[in-house]
Amino acid sequence: MIFLTGYCLAQQPTRKYDVVVYGGTASGVIAAYTAKQMGKSVLLIEPGIRVGGLTTGGLGYTDIGNKYAIKGLSLDFYRKVGQHYGNFEQWIFEPHVAENILLAYLKKAKVSVLFSNRIRALKKVKGRIISIALENAERSSSKTNKTIAGKEFIDCSYEGDLMAKAGVSYTVGREDNKQYNETYNGSQFRDKHQFPDRVDPYKIPGKPESGLLWGIGNNQLLPDGTGNKMVQTYNIRVCLSKDPSNSIPITKPDDYKPERYELLLRLMEKKSIKHIEDIMTTSEMPNHKTDINNNGPFSTDMIGMSWNYPEGSYVDRAAIFKAHVNYTKGFFYFIGHDPRIPEYLRKEMLQYGYPKDEYLNSNHFTTQMYVREARRMIGEYVMTQANCQGRETVTDGIAMAAYTMDSHNAERLVVNRMVKNEGDVQIGGFGPYPISYRSIVPKSDQCNNLLVPVCLSASHIAYGSIRMEPVFMMLGQSAAMAACQAIDKNCSVQKVDVSELQDQLKKNPLADGSTPEILVDNDDAASITIKGNWQRRENFEGCYGPSALIDETPANTDYVRFTPGIKKEGNYNLYAYIIKATGASSHFSLIINDGSSEKNADINLKDVEMRGQAEGGWVALGKYHFSLGEQGYVSITCKNPDGMLLADAVLFIPDW
């Protein structure tokens, strides 16, 4: 059986590769790099003009959840970010820094990259993708069309276009709670990012016959949990600069219409807006830059305007993106210039400008929209709320997630003659959990040489926890290793030996044959020795991994000993994971035994600075030569504590 989707059978020169990666997102870059490092011929196809997706597109304030979840090349990326800024690892960064690091991966592995090309057709025979046809994304012409053949294909796009062309089952929108026995899926009318009561929705207040203000829909509010095809809202994560020497003024955009922001004025009549941060998140980036994100009931989210994007044509999507650009630039301009905005807010807004040193080939504004969710594959296994909350745990995990189940609003409508938002969900309180390998492969009867690490198989609300850039990078690496195994064993992706894949991810996390670092976490019972009244606290804020150990009334003799079990003698750089928690002792000590002698180290929490979303981070202890075996260890202890003592994790990084 030959499966064709709009395929042109005209004779064209065909390029052939072992692994074809579609979508130059950060996930796509890591997937392509991994496959090439493993000796395969690789082509990375990016429909746009730059790699990195959201990681280079303005989302510089990384959503993590729990740093323990981030492994392999994904973690290596954030370590490289840290090195750029003079730190061990860092989760906040400027767009061009992220882009340069990702480009360096591609250069190191000599990965071939094809920019400004997008899929137009696909050829599939007996369940295998044989080739895809591409068109130039900027100037479509039969003269520039290309045909790419491959043994294995990886769809790393945010939209899942290759997956859809392959005839793989997928869904769009929000499932009914009943479908997967969930509680936070479907329509959700909740209190986060919500309008206060009595904000009038009509053009003439109190008069429905005057029509609705811009941005308010005519839908009736559905009962909570009701399934529907509405897609959570998108926005643009904008990098702005507060450095006058590196800023371009925010000017009036194309198609500027002040009436689009009338709801902001109505909101300000009912709610005190004291600072810019009350209407948009301005996360601080290095060098006086920001990562702008939505905050509150009316902000940078263009609510209700993303529904047609996932399955829209390229023309439709371009129009939706342009509308988002105009809305976002207009939002900034409105706040900075409209006389109805209080002067103090206008002055705050006018401190910002577009950065001169970012996005040099797109007029200093990102080309990437925050596509929070588009198509989601219905694969061999569907990740659900039960996985997030630990009520169901898979054994074929090939990456971990840890972020809150997070959905932005999907619609803005009238409820009891008041304007309200619907769809925002923010449910956390759980630790890291594994993502099934089966959730990145299609059903076996649909396609057997395709992996989908971004538009993976997950319910809407589970996807809201998984859909973070570090996680996509891990899934991209896992997909690439699986693709290489499928080639080597001449098997379908569904028949890949997952236990072998898991072992490979553990033993070769950087895909370069280097010696892995040794992590000893407090939950590694065989590697931990405890003295004192230590209690295990699950999901303790800022902890590394599932829990941390807490000693609320520590004595000078109490300790937790972390024994790495050194398998290769040599120099190791040591790091202790520190949590800055309320009530914690301001200082503590460590005993470092390298197998033959002991040394002491002291840490003062006042000297420890945390950046980004986590309340914990690694603190360097220095370099030590460790002997082979179980003799070496690091103990966390305390002398004359002035609060509770915490012990979480110790990291041993080979230095050779």
XYZ file of C-alpha atoms in Angstrom:
656
model
C 0.000 0.000 0.000
C 1.289 3.446 -0.954
C 0.034 6.385 1.099
C 0.339 9.759 -0.631
C -0.664 13.165 0.730
C -0.495 15.791 -1.989
C 2.693 14.260 -3.347
C 4.064 15.465 -6.686
C 5.432 12.533 -8.659
C 7.481 14.708 -10.991
C 11.119 13.681 -11.260
C 13.194 15.510 -8.636
C 16.667 14.871 -7.287
C 16.258 13.083 -3.957
C 18.549 13.597 -0.978
C 18.868 10.538 1.251
C 19.671 10.444 4.982
C 19.563 7.970 7.820
C 17.657 10.342 10.103
C 15.524 13.285 9.008
C 14.553 15.731 11.756
C 11.715 18.108 10.935
C 11.558 21.243 13.052
C 14.624 23.150 14.235
C 13.270 23.695 17.722
C 15.663 23.126 20.616
C 14.333 19.566 20.641
C 15.101 19.255 16.943
C 18.641 20.571 17.354
C 19.377 18.113 20.169
C 17.812 15.246 18.196
C 19.866 16.033 15.095
C 23.071 16.462 17.103
C 22.526 13.170 18.936
C 21.864 11.151 15.794
C 24.921 12.610 14.069
C 27.107 11.933 17.114
C 25.967 8.320 16.882
C 27.326 8.033 13.382
C 24.227 8.543 11.278
C 23.740 10.859 8.324
C 21.315 13.557 9.419
C 19.342 16.422 7.938
C 17.678 19.037 10.142
C 14.842 20.882 8.384
C 13.658 24.213 9.799
C 10.699 26.002 8.163
C 11.850 29.336 9.597
C 15.052 31.329 9.560
C 16.601 30.361 12.895
C 16.969 27.336 15.110
C 15.893 26.963 18.711
C 12.154 27.592 18.625
C 11.063 29.200 21.863
C 14.437 28.664 23.525
C 15.886 31.250 21.153
C 12.551 32.939 20.509
C 12.229 34.918 23.726
C 11.483 32.318 26.408
C 14.658 32.934 28.366
C 13.183 32.478 31.851
C 13.072 28.697 31.770
C 10.141 26.756 33.189
C 11.710 23.872 35.120
C 9.570 22.564 37.966
C 12.380 20.507 39.498
C 15.973 20.542 38.252
C 16.356 16.851 39.069
C 14.172 16.041 36.059
C 16.575 17.606 33.568
C 19.209 15.203 32.265
C 21.540 14.551 29.358
C 22.095 17.086 26.614
C 19.238 19.219 27.880
C 21.108 19.740 31.137
C 24.316 20.188 29.165
C 22.684 23.083 27.314
C 21.928 24.908 30.575
C 25.434 24.167 31.796
C 26.771 25.820 28.641
C 24.504 28.802 29.295
C 26.008 28.957 32.774
C 29.531 28.838 31.395
C 28.744 31.776 29.118
C 27.688 33.876 32.104
C 30.437 32.603 34.424
C 28.272 30.184 36.414
C 28.013 26.411 36.792
C 24.581 26.261 35.175
C 21.971 28.898 34.434
C 18.319 28.797 33.457
C 17.847 32.420 32.386
C 19.521 33.764 29.264
C 19.402 36.114 26.300
C 18.007 34.780 23.006
C 21.211 35.189 21.009
C 23.212 33.338 23.663
C 20.877 30.341 23.395
C 21.018 30.474 19.601
C 24.807 30.526 19.553
C 24.998 27.520 21.867
C 22.549 25.507 19.764
C 24.360 26.453 16.567
C 27.600 25.301 18.209
C 26.085 21.845 18.769
C 25.213 21.633 15.081
C 28.642 22.870 14.030
C 30.451 20.438 16.326
C 28.591 17.458 14.876
C 28.610 18.873 11.325
C 24.843 18.537 11.004
C 23.355 19.606 7.678
C 20.615 22.206 8.193
C 18.014 23.255 5.640
C 16.357 26.569 6.554
C 13.152 28.103 5.173
C 11.743 24.796 3.938
C 8.465 23.253 5.028
C 6.662 20.021 4.328
C 4.127 20.001 1.485
C 3.660 16.285 0.924
C 4.687 12.845 2.145
C 5.117 9.390 0.639
C 4.475 6.342 2.813
C 4.688 2.679 1.783
C 3.543 -0.207 3.987
C 3.556 1.920 7.120
C 6.955 3.501 6.487
C 7.667 7.063 5.456
C 9.799 6.840 2.348
C 10.288 10.534 1.643
C 8.885 13.985 2.158
C 8.493 16.810 -0.331
C 9.473 20.314 0.755
C 8.696 23.779 -0.512
C 10.474 27.050 0.102
C 8.680 28.725 3.004
C 9.435 32.257 1.797
C 8.976 31.905 -1.971
C 7.113 28.740 -2.826
C 7.990 27.523 -6.315
C 8.171 24.163 -8.050
C 11.711 25.067 -9.101
C 12.886 25.119 -5.483
C 10.924 22.090 -4.238
C 13.034 19.339 -2.677
C 12.526 15.650 -1.994
C 14.119 14.189 1.138
C 14.305 10.459 1.745
C 15.155 8.900 5.083
C 15.231 5.695 7.073
C 13.832 7.310 10.233
C 11.924 10.557 10.714
C 11.577 12.678 13.850
C 8.925 15.407 13.996
C 10.217 18.041 16.424
C 7.905 20.827 15.266
C 5.467 22.504 17.632
C 2.660 21.903 15.124
C 3.159 18.217 14.263
C 2.897 18.812 10.511
C 5.004 15.824 9.473
C 3.062 13.600 11.865
C -0.227 14.763 10.378
C 0.962 14.243 6.796
C 1.934 10.685 7.766
C -1.682 9.895 8.636
C -0.974 9.451 12.346
C -3.903 9.908 14.730
C -3.916 13.115 16.731
C -6.242 15.406 18.616
C -6.638 19.152 19.075
C -8.191 20.921 22.038
C -9.276 19.677 25.434
C -10.610 16.206 26.146
C -13.630 15.675 28.340
C -12.658 14.716 31.882
C -14.504 11.438 31.420
C -12.251 10.305 28.568
C -9.185 9.631 30.735
C -10.760 9.854 34.187
C -9.249 13.293 34.837
C -10.435 16.313 36.822
C -8.630 19.278 35.241
C -9.285 18.715 31.542
C -12.043 20.192 29.377
C -13.628 23.540 30.136
C -12.332 25.035 33.402
C -13.839 28.154 34.963
C -11.368 29.095 37.707
C -9.877 32.056 39.568
C -6.344 32.444 38.161
C -5.723 35.264 35.647
C -9.382 36.092 36.035
C -11.332 39.340 35.779
C -12.818 40.660 39.016
C -16.589 40.831 39.155
C -18.566 43.657 37.543
C -16.228 44.349 34.608
C -18.735 45.309 31.915
C -18.276 43.494 28.558
C -20.353 45.800 26.349
C -19.208 48.653 24.139
C -21.706 50.876 25.896
C -21.695 49.785 29.539
C -24.924 48.127 30.578
C -26.237 47.849 27.009
C -25.882 44.387 25.414
C -27.388 45.723 22.191
C -24.258 47.865 21.689
C -22.170 44.744 21.100
C -19.198 43.202 22.845
C -15.812 44.797 23.322
C -12.985 43.464 21.170
C -11.657 40.090 22.293
C -14.852 38.790 23.907
C -16.599 35.810 22.310
C -20.251 34.790 22.091
C -19.870 31.274 23.529
C -21.915 30.074 26.454
C -19.934 28.855 29.448
C -19.677 25.062 29.399
C -19.862 22.944 32.560
C -16.458 22.239 34.067
C -14.790 19.219 32.504
C -16.687 19.391 29.230
C -14.536 18.468 26.240
C -14.145 20.919 23.363
C -11.810 21.866 20.523
C -10.712 25.193 21.991
C -6.920 25.571 22.166
C -5.234 27.309 25.068
C -4.097 30.774 24.134
C -0.782 31.673 22.565
C 1.307 34.778 23.012
C 4.739 36.055 22.100
C 7.527 35.854 24.661
C 9.188 39.175 23.934
C 12.737 40.141 24.778
C 12.840 43.852 25.643
C 15.751 45.957 26.861
C 15.933 48.564 29.633
C 19.401 49.656 28.575
C 19.026 53.005 26.741
C 22.180 52.334 24.745
C 20.802 49.008 23.541
C 17.151 49.917 22.935
C 15.006 50.859 19.984
C 11.804 52.741 20.925
C 8.514 50.860 20.766
C 6.573 52.501 17.970
C 2.994 52.220 16.746
C 2.642 48.877 14.911
C 0.833 48.047 11.688
C -2.930 47.910 12.102
C -2.868 49.635 15.497
C -6.345 49.858 17.010
C -6.681 51.262 20.545
C -10.129 49.656 20.933
C -8.408 46.264 21.229
C -7.212 47.339 24.663
C -10.430 48.833 26.004
C -10.774 45.911 28.401
C -7.541 46.950 30.092
C -9.115 50.304 30.943
C -12.239 48.566 32.246
C -10.051 46.289 34.353
C -8.209 49.260 35.835
C -11.521 50.716 36.982
C -12.087 47.648 39.179
C -8.574 46.621 40.138
C -5.610 48.675 41.295
C -2.734 48.483 38.817
C 0.337 49.912 40.517
C 3.145 48.602 38.333
C 3.775 47.225 34.866
C 4.277 43.820 36.518
C 0.569 43.834 37.432
C -0.370 43.507 33.755
C 2.563 41.558 32.324
C 5.383 39.474 33.715
C 8.759 41.157 33.195
C 11.231 38.445 34.198
C 14.721 39.888 34.358
C 17.308 38.532 31.936
C 21.045 39.248 31.891
C 22.255 42.591 30.540
C 19.120 44.575 31.437
C 16.788 42.503 29.270
C 13.458 40.910 30.029
C 11.369 37.918 29.073
C 7.863 39.360 28.807
C 4.975 36.983 29.502
C 1.283 37.135 30.275
C 0.093 38.150 33.727
C -3.456 38.785 34.843
C -6.843 38.751 33.101
C -5.813 41.070 30.252
C -2.219 40.940 29.151
C -0.036 39.611 26.321
C -2.127 36.447 25.865
C -4.366 36.904 22.822
C -7.182 34.853 24.280
C -9.374 32.878 21.895
C -7.309 33.682 18.814
C -5.329 30.418 18.571
C -8.081 27.896 17.877
C -7.523 27.726 14.127
C -3.737 27.612 14.259
C -2.974 23.889 14.787
C -4.673 22.673 11.614
C -4.506 25.931 9.706
C -2.776 26.343 6.359
C 0.595 28.048 6.196
C -1.195 31.191 4.999
C -3.662 31.004 7.882
C -0.886 30.553 10.425
C 1.095 33.457 9.032
C -1.973 35.657 9.432
C -2.487 34.459 13.019
C 1.152 35.157 13.840
C 0.942 38.622 12.276
C -2.180 39.341 14.335
C -0.313 38.329 17.486
C 2.624 40.554 16.572
C 0.356 43.538 15.995
C -1.595 42.858 19.173
C 1.568 42.540 21.282
C 3.340 45.564 19.853
C 0.081 47.498 20.118
C -0.294 46.441 23.753
C 3.129 47.868 24.571
C 2.454 51.029 22.566
C -0.984 51.523 24.154
C 0.423 51.306 27.675
C 3.244 53.678 26.847
C 1.309 56.316 24.915
C -2.442 56.272 25.458
C -3.381 59.274 27.665
C -6.012 57.176 29.468
C -3.223 55.088 30.992
C -1.890 56.627 34.238
C 1.321 58.560 33.737
C 3.337 56.381 36.125
C 2.533 53.284 34.024
C 3.333 55.089 30.785
C 6.705 56.116 32.191
C 7.436 52.552 33.259
C 6.563 51.211 29.828
C 8.682 53.794 28.050
C 11.759 52.501 29.862
C 11.621 49.458 27.593
C 12.617 49.100 23.957
C 13.425 46.425 21.420
C 17.036 45.240 21.931
C 19.472 46.332 19.254
C 21.577 43.181 19.617
C 18.769 40.629 19.261
C 16.989 39.324 16.137
C 19.140 41.291 13.737
C 17.515 39.721 10.680
C 13.901 40.259 11.786
C 13.836 43.889 12.852
C 14.790 43.083 16.467
C 11.567 41.155 17.121
C 11.212 37.402 17.474
C 9.836 35.294 14.634
C 8.599 32.616 17.042
C 5.114 32.594 18.532
C 4.570 30.740 21.800
C 2.633 27.803 20.409
C 1.779 26.367 23.791
C -0.137 23.454 22.345
C -1.203 22.432 18.841
C -1.737 18.878 17.623
C -1.141 16.081 20.119
C -0.533 12.589 18.838
C -2.734 9.707 19.978
C 0.029 7.150 20.195
C 0.802 3.807 21.759
C 0.347 5.347 25.231
C -1.374 8.558 26.334
C 0.160 10.447 29.251
C -2.582 11.756 31.549
C -3.189 13.557 34.819
C -2.684 10.248 36.623
C 0.938 10.163 35.422
C 1.579 13.729 36.552
C 0.233 13.077 40.021
C 1.979 9.737 40.458
C -1.173 7.618 40.526
C 0.092 5.813 37.441
C 3.806 5.300 36.776
C 5.316 3.923 33.584
C 8.356 1.643 33.498
C 9.477 2.669 29.998
C 10.371 6.253 30.918
C 12.879 7.951 28.616
C 12.669 11.470 30.089
C 11.102 13.167 33.080
C 8.745 16.076 33.601
C 8.106 18.005 36.793
C 6.252 21.215 36.000
C 2.828 22.175 37.266
C -0.136 21.074 35.133
C -0.471 24.414 33.420
C -3.020 25.614 30.892
C -3.563 29.217 29.926
C -7.051 30.530 29.293
C -8.760 29.316 26.136
C -11.634 31.770 25.785
C -13.025 35.095 26.961
C -16.793 35.292 27.270
C -19.734 36.846 29.105
C -20.930 35.239 32.345
C -23.830 36.899 34.139
C -23.291 40.105 32.139
C -19.633 40.238 33.241
C -16.491 39.553 31.236
C -14.686 36.404 32.329
C -11.856 34.154 31.134
C -12.095 30.376 30.965
C -9.422 27.696 30.755
C -6.614 28.662 33.128
C -5.409 25.735 35.254
C -2.370 25.692 37.549
C -2.170 22.512 39.605
C 1.120 21.384 41.132
C 2.225 19.665 44.302
C 3.819 16.611 42.678
C 7.387 15.541 42.060
C 9.234 14.487 38.907
C 7.624 11.661 36.938
C 8.688 9.560 33.918
C 7.402 10.040 30.374
C 6.663 6.839 28.488
C 8.614 5.911 25.369
C 5.295 4.764 23.930
C 4.042 8.357 24.106
C 6.517 9.475 21.419
C 5.738 6.689 18.918
C 2.590 6.298 16.790
C 0.373 3.266 16.944
C 2.109 0.403 15.187
C -0.492 0.125 12.418
C -0.116 3.802 11.468
C 3.618 4.454 11.006
C 6.686 2.499 12.086
C 9.586 4.863 11.365
C 8.382 8.099 12.952
C 9.031 9.538 16.420
C 7.188 12.585 17.800
C 8.907 14.078 20.866
C 7.161 17.493 20.882
C 3.553 16.867 19.802
C 3.672 13.713 21.878
C 0.795 11.550 23.011
C -0.681 13.241 26.076
C -3.994 14.598 27.232
C -4.400 18.359 27.231
C -3.801 18.761 30.938
C -0.866 16.334 31.106
C 0.677 18.075 28.109
C 0.447 21.283 30.131
C 2.996 19.808 32.540
C 5.215 18.145 29.935
C 5.379 20.991 27.387
C 8.536 22.657 28.678
C 11.625 23.351 26.584
C 14.068 21.333 28.758
C 11.726 18.342 28.549
C 11.365 18.650 24.785
C 15.170 18.586 24.503
C 15.365 15.387 26.545
C 12.635 13.785 24.456
C 14.448 14.856 21.294
C 17.624 13.127 22.471
C 15.708 9.975 23.399
C 13.931 9.961 20.047
C 17.243 10.233 18.201
C 18.807 7.368 20.135
C 15.711 5.268 19.474
C 15.855 6.091 15.761
C 19.495 5.014 15.612
C 18.698 1.757 17.385
C 15.839 1.117 14.947
C 18.267 1.562 12.055
C 20.952 -0.637 13.602
C 18.514 -3.438 14.434
C 16.365 -2.982 11.337
C 13.228 -2.808 13.462
C 10.238 -0.526 13.810
C 10.320 2.263 16.372
C 7.644 0.352 18.280
C 10.040 -2.613 18.632
C 12.971 -0.606 19.980
C 14.445 -2.184 23.120
C 13.486 0.470 25.670
C 15.589 -1.029 28.471
C 18.619 -0.757 26.186
C 17.631 2.830 25.338
C 17.300 3.698 29.030
C 20.720 2.182 29.711
C 22.231 4.147 26.840
C 20.765 7.412 28.136
C 22.259 6.672 31.542
C 25.710 5.552 30.396
C 26.152 8.008 27.511
C 24.116 11.055 28.552
C 26.049 13.508 26.377
C 26.123 11.221 23.335
C 29.888 11.601 23.095
C 31.192 8.659 25.113
C 32.346 10.838 28.014
C 32.272 9.546 31.599
C 28.929 10.426 33.208
C 28.770 12.544 36.328
C 27.763 10.869 39.582
C 24.661 12.185 41.320
C 23.894 11.043 44.848
C 20.413 12.146 45.905
C 18.916 11.758 49.344
C 16.422 9.276 47.851
C 19.267 6.953 46.785
C 18.920 4.846 49.925
C 21.884 2.558 49.210
C 24.226 5.561 48.958
C 23.004 7.484 52.012
C 23.969 7.162 55.677
C 22.029 9.152 58.266
C 22.647 10.123 61.864
C 20.145 12.297 63.720
C 16.450 13.063 63.590
C 16.126 13.507 59.823
C 12.698 13.462 58.195
C 11.999 12.940 54.496
C 9.808 15.730 53.072
C 8.268 15.005 49.691
C 8.037 17.875 47.204
C 9.691 20.262 49.631
C 9.842 23.636 47.908
C 13.080 24.033 46.021
C 14.191 20.435 46.577
C 16.161 18.397 44.069
C 14.276 15.250 43.151
C 11.260 13.784 44.929
C 12.214 14.987 48.409
C 14.719 16.525 50.797
C 15.884 15.490 54.260
C 15.050 17.924 57.069
C 16.466 17.959 60.604
C 14.394 20.517 62.535
C 16.411 20.245 65.763
C 19.922 19.418 64.571
C 22.767 18.563 66.910
C 26.414 19.159 66.076
C 26.877 15.412 65.603
C 24.020 14.992 63.082
C 24.894 14.344 59.470
C 23.854 12.873 56.139
C 26.637 11.060 54.285
C 26.576 10.802 50.486
C 28.723 7.938 49.143
C 29.205 7.983 45.355
C 30.874 4.623 44.807
C 33.718 5.812 42.586
C 34.213 3.519 39.580
C 37.076 5.460 38.016
C 39.789 7.092 40.083
C 40.538 10.696 39.275
C 39.745 14.341 39.937
C 36.126 15.296 40.522
C 34.518 18.709 40.843
C 32.085 18.604 43.756
C 28.791 20.441 44.163
C 26.216 20.387 46.950
C 22.575 21.200 46.259
C 21.455 23.973 48.586
C 17.881 25.024 49.390
C 17.253 28.540 50.674
C 14.237 27.753 52.817
C 12.546 29.829 55.496
C 13.755 28.672 58.902
C 16.890 26.990 57.593
C 20.202 27.417 59.379
C 22.168 30.280 57.843
C 25.267 28.115 57.702
C 26.346 24.502 57.629
C 29.477 22.440 57.140
C 30.633 19.580 54.965
C 33.166 16.854 55.525
C 34.786 15.697 52.279
C 36.587 12.362 52.404
C 38.439 11.486 49.197
C 39.137 7.923 50.310
C 42.360 8.668 52.148
C 41.960 12.008 53.945
C 39.309 14.420 55.154
C 38.777 18.105 54.462
C 36.194 20.560 55.715
C 34.107 23.124 53.845
C 31.695 25.719 55.182
C 28.760 27.323 53.380
C 27.044 30.541 54.392
C 23.598 30.815 52.801
C 23.940 34.594 52.701
C 26.625 34.124 50.044
C 24.445 31.844 47.887
C 22.437 33.538 45.134
C 19.560 31.765 43.401
C 18.525 32.698 39.852
C 15.399 31.696 37.983
C 12.354 29.861 39.254
C 13.921 27.425 41.731
C 14.602 27.999 45.429
C 17.605 25.694 45.265
C 20.832 25.392 43.327
C 24.312 23.885 43.166
C 27.162 25.354 45.209
C 30.738 24.522 44.212
C 32.853 22.732 46.827
C 36.079 22.509 44.832
C 38.097 19.816 43.074
C 39.136 16.600 44.823
C 40.961 13.440 43.811
C 38.850 10.408 44.678
C 40.127 6.861 44.961
C 38.339 3.886 43.480
C 35.628 2.290 45.607
C 33.272 3.139 48.455
C 35.701 4.861 50.810
C 35.071 8.419 49.625
C 32.056 10.435 50.695
C 30.651 13.881 51.406
C 28.823 14.534 54.663
C 26.499 17.443 55.338
C 26.639 18.434 58.977
C 26.308 21.532 61.124
C 28.152 23.308 63.904
C 26.074 25.496 66.220
C 23.072 25.695 63.850
C 20.652 28.603 64.053
C 17.796 26.811 62.270
C 16.796 23.546 60.689
C 19.296 21.609 58.597
C 18.585 20.414 55.053
C 20.342 17.734 53.018
C 19.408 16.981 49.433
C 22.023 15.983 46.854
C 25.729 15.976 46.026
C 27.206 15.954 42.525
C 30.566 14.498 41.437
C 31.659 15.680 37.969
C 34.718 14.043 36.364
C 37.475 16.503 35.508
C 39.429 14.802 32.763
